[in-house]
Amino acid sequence: MQYMMLIHHDDEALAKAPPSLWGEYAAFNEALVKAGGTPGLRLDHSSKGRSVTLRNGKPELLDGPYADTKEQFAGYFMLDLPDIDAAVEWAARCPSAQYGTIEVRPIWPTREQ
């Protein structure tokens, strides 16, 4: 089954993280690839994004960050694992779990699956 591991972190806490965090991510990505996964993608800072909503036929734009929360969506990994428990184990290994929350959600199955 496919899962998405969504990374939500506190930008302030991450800014204080030691430089070794990026080495931890390199090791995490390497382990994930060896287990048959794909490396994750990191998003740029939430202040550089925009949110678009269409209302009455006209787009409304909202500059990021988008939610009134300390944690912002920061990136994701796609996982193909046997069950949610295996996905949770990978989430617990993710370096950003120290600086925010890792959300694990199954991908909605398509008709072909």
Coordinates of C-alpha atoms in Angstrom, one line a residue:
M1 CA 0.0 0.0 0.0
Q2 CA 1.2 3.5 -0.7
Y3 CA 1.5 6.1 2.1
M4 CA 2.5 9.7 2.1
M5 CA 4.6 11.0 5.0
L6 CA 4.0 14.7 5.4
I7 CA 6.4 16.7 7.4
H8 CA 5.1 19.6 9.5
H9 CA 7.8 21.5 11.4
D10 CA 8.2 24.6 13.5
D11 CA 10.3 27.1 11.4
E12 CA 11.7 28.7 14.6
A13 CA 12.7 25.3 16.1
L14 CA 14.2 24.1 12.8
A15 CA 16.3 27.3 12.5
K16 CA 17.9 26.4 15.8
A17 CA 18.6 22.8 14.7
P18 CA 22.3 21.8 14.6
P19 CA 24.0 21.5 11.2
S20 CA 24.2 17.8 11.8
L21 CA 20.4 17.6 11.0
W22 CA 21.2 17.6 7.3
G23 CA 23.6 14.6 7.8
E24 CA 20.8 12.8 9.6
Y25 CA 18.5 13.5 6.6
A26 CA 21.2 12.2 4.2
A27 CA 21.4 9.0 6.2
F28 CA 17.5 8.8 6.5
N29 CA 17.2 9.2 2.7
E30 CA 19.8 6.6 2.0
A31 CA 18.1 4.1 4.3
L32 CA 14.8 4.8 2.7
V33 CA 16.1 4.3 -0.8
K34 CA 17.8 1.0 0.3
A35 CA 14.4 -0.2 1.6
G36 CA 12.8 0.5 -1.8
G37 CA 11.5 4.0 -1.1
T38 CA 12.3 7.3 -2.8
P39 CA 14.1 10.3 -1.3
G40 CA 11.8 13.0 0.0
L41 CA 11.4 16.6 -1.2
R42 CA 11.8 19.6 1.0
L43 CA 9.6 22.7 0.4
D44 CA 10.9 26.2 0.6
H45 CA 9.9 28.4 3.6
S46 CA 6.1 28.8 3.9
S47 CA 6.5 32.6 3.7
K48 CA 7.5 32.2 0.1
G49 CA 4.3 30.4 -0.9
R50 CA 0.8 31.5 -2.0
S51 CA -2.6 29.8 -1.5
V52 CA -5.2 30.2 -4.2
T53 CA -9.0 30.0 -3.7
L54 CA -11.5 30.6 -6.4
R55 CA -14.5 32.6 -5.1
N56 CA -17.3 34.0 -7.4
G57 CA -15.1 33.2 -10.4
K58 CA -12.2 35.3 -9.1
P59 CA -9.0 34.0 -7.5
E60 CA -8.2 35.1 -4.0
L61 CA -4.6 34.9 -2.9
L62 CA -3.2 34.4 0.5
D63 CA 0.5 34.8 1.2
G64 CA 2.0 32.1 3.4
P65 CA 2.2 30.9 6.0
Y66 CA -1.3 29.6 5.6
A67 CA -2.5 28.4 9.0
D68 CA -2.4 30.0 12.4
T69 CA 0.0 27.5 13.8
K70 CA 3.7 27.2 14.6
E71 CA 4.1 24.1 12.4
Q72 CA 4.1 24.5 8.6
F73 CA 4.0 21.9 5.9
A74 CA 7.7 21.5 5.0
G75 CA 8.0 18.5 2.7
Y76 CA 7.0 14.9 2.0
F77 CA 8.1 11.3 1.3
M78 CA 6.2 8.7 -0.7
L79 CA 6.3 5.2 0.8
D80 CA 5.2 1.8 -0.5
L81 CA 4.9 -0.4 2.5
P82 CA 2.8 -3.4 3.6
D83 CA 0.8 -1.5 6.3
I84 CA 0.4 1.7 8.4
D85 CA 2.5 0.3 11.2
A86 CA 5.5 0.2 8.9
A87 CA 4.8 3.7 7.7
V88 CA 4.7 4.9 11.3
E89 CA 8.1 3.3 12.0
W90 CA 9.6 5.3 9.1
A91 CA 7.9 8.5 10.4
A92 CA 9.5 7.9 13.8
R93 CA 12.9 7.7 12.1
C94 CA 12.5 10.9 10.2
P95 CA 14.8 13.7 11.5
S96 CA 12.1 16.3 11.4
A97 CA 10.1 14.4 14.0
Q98 CA 12.4 16.2 16.5
Y99 CA 11.2 19.6 15.3
G100 CA 7.5 19.1 14.5
T101 CA 5.0 16.5 13.5
I102 CA 5.1 13.8 10.8
E103 CA 1.7 12.9 9.5
V104 CA 1.3 9.5 7.8
R105 CA -1.7 9.0 5.5
P106 CA -2.6 6.2 3.0
I107 CA -2.9 7.2 -0.6
W108 CA -6.5 6.8 -1.8
P109 CA -6.6 3.6 -4.0
T110 CA -7.3 4.0 -7.7
R111 CA -9.6 1.7 -9.5
E112 CA -6.6 -0.1 -11.0
Q113 CA -5.3 -1.1 -7.6

